[in-house]
Amino acid sequence: MKRIVVFASGSGSNAENIIKFFNHTKTAKVTNVLCSNEHAKVFERCKNLGTNCLYFNKSDFSTTDKILNILKNEADFIILAGFLWRIPEKIVAAFPKKIINIHPALLPKFGGKGMYGMNVHKAVKENNETETGITIHYVNENYDEGAIIFQSKTALNDQDTPETIAEKIHLLEQHYFPKVIEEVILSTNE
Ligand code: GAR
């Protein structure tokens, strides 16, 4: 049984979906959710699910080894589910090919610093894209640049707004993210 630590900083709908999915498999369990936003809804979701959720700040993450040590003790895989900070090099180095992010667009388009959540969907709309999608990828020290594991597309039309695009993306994320994580875990023989 592998151990997953999830990083989240927003609504936490992906974190909740991942926790629930792995509660019903023997592949892995979510041992902890780490959150960089004290007011995030993910705390309430985790409380309802009986899953640990811990707040941390920039210093815990980058200056001290507090988060690195938690990960070394509790994680075989690290999942970024709506997490916005760049991962410090020491954490990337300690978990090669074990950190996975979901991005709400078809990378390499609409990625990089500042490209998160609704900002992405607004940019997709402004660019008159005829399709968008999700990208699940390994994490390196640069935003949204690690090797791509999986993408899924959805068609857009003139009537779509950033809000309807967000809904389409949400459906893809809920459907695919836990399954793709499980496939990665099952195909990693360590
Ligand atoms: C998700 O759509 C995820 O793809 C996106 O944030 C949202 C978090 O939703 N991530 C990024 O934009 C990362 N650059 P959630 O908190 O409800 O899971």
mmCIF file of N, CA and C in Angstrom, residues 1 13 32 40 61 93 177:
data_model
loop_
_atom_site.group_PDB
_atom_site.id
_atom_site.type_symbol
_atom_site.label_atom_id
_atom_site.label_comp_id
_atom_site.label_asym_id
_atom_site.label_seq_id
_atom_site.Cartn_x
_atom_site.Cartn_y
_atom_site.Cartn_z
ATOM 1 N N MET A 1 0.845 -1.208 0.000
ATOM 2 C CA MET A 1 0.000 0.000 0.000
ATOM 3 C C MET A 1 0.877 1.254 0.000
ATOM 4 N N SER A 13 -11.680 20.335 -4.202
ATOM 5 C CA SER A 13 -12.564 19.304 -4.773
ATOM 6 C C SER A 13 -11.743 18.155 -5.338
ATOM 7 N N ASN A 32 -2.114 12.408 4.269
ATOM 8 C CA ASN A 32 -2.128 13.788 4.752
ATOM 9 C C ASN A 32 -2.439 14.728 3.596
ATOM 10 N N ALA A 40 -8.748 27.907 3.329
ATOM 11 C CA ALA A 40 -9.212 27.062 2.217
ATOM 12 C C ALA A 40 -10.314 26.101 2.662
ATOM 13 N N PHE A 61 7.983 25.558 4.077
ATOM 14 C CA PHE A 61 8.120 24.896 2.788
ATOM 15 C C PHE A 61 9.526 25.032 2.230
ATOM 16 N N ALA A 93 14.154 17.012 -5.684
ATOM 17 C CA ALA A 93 15.298 16.091 -5.716
ATOM 18 C C ALA A 93 15.034 14.837 -4.877
ATOM 19 N N PHE A 177 -8.381 12.254 -12.920
ATOM 20 C CA PHE A 177 -7.180 12.453 -12.091
ATOM 21 C C PHE A 177 -6.874 11.250 -11.186
#
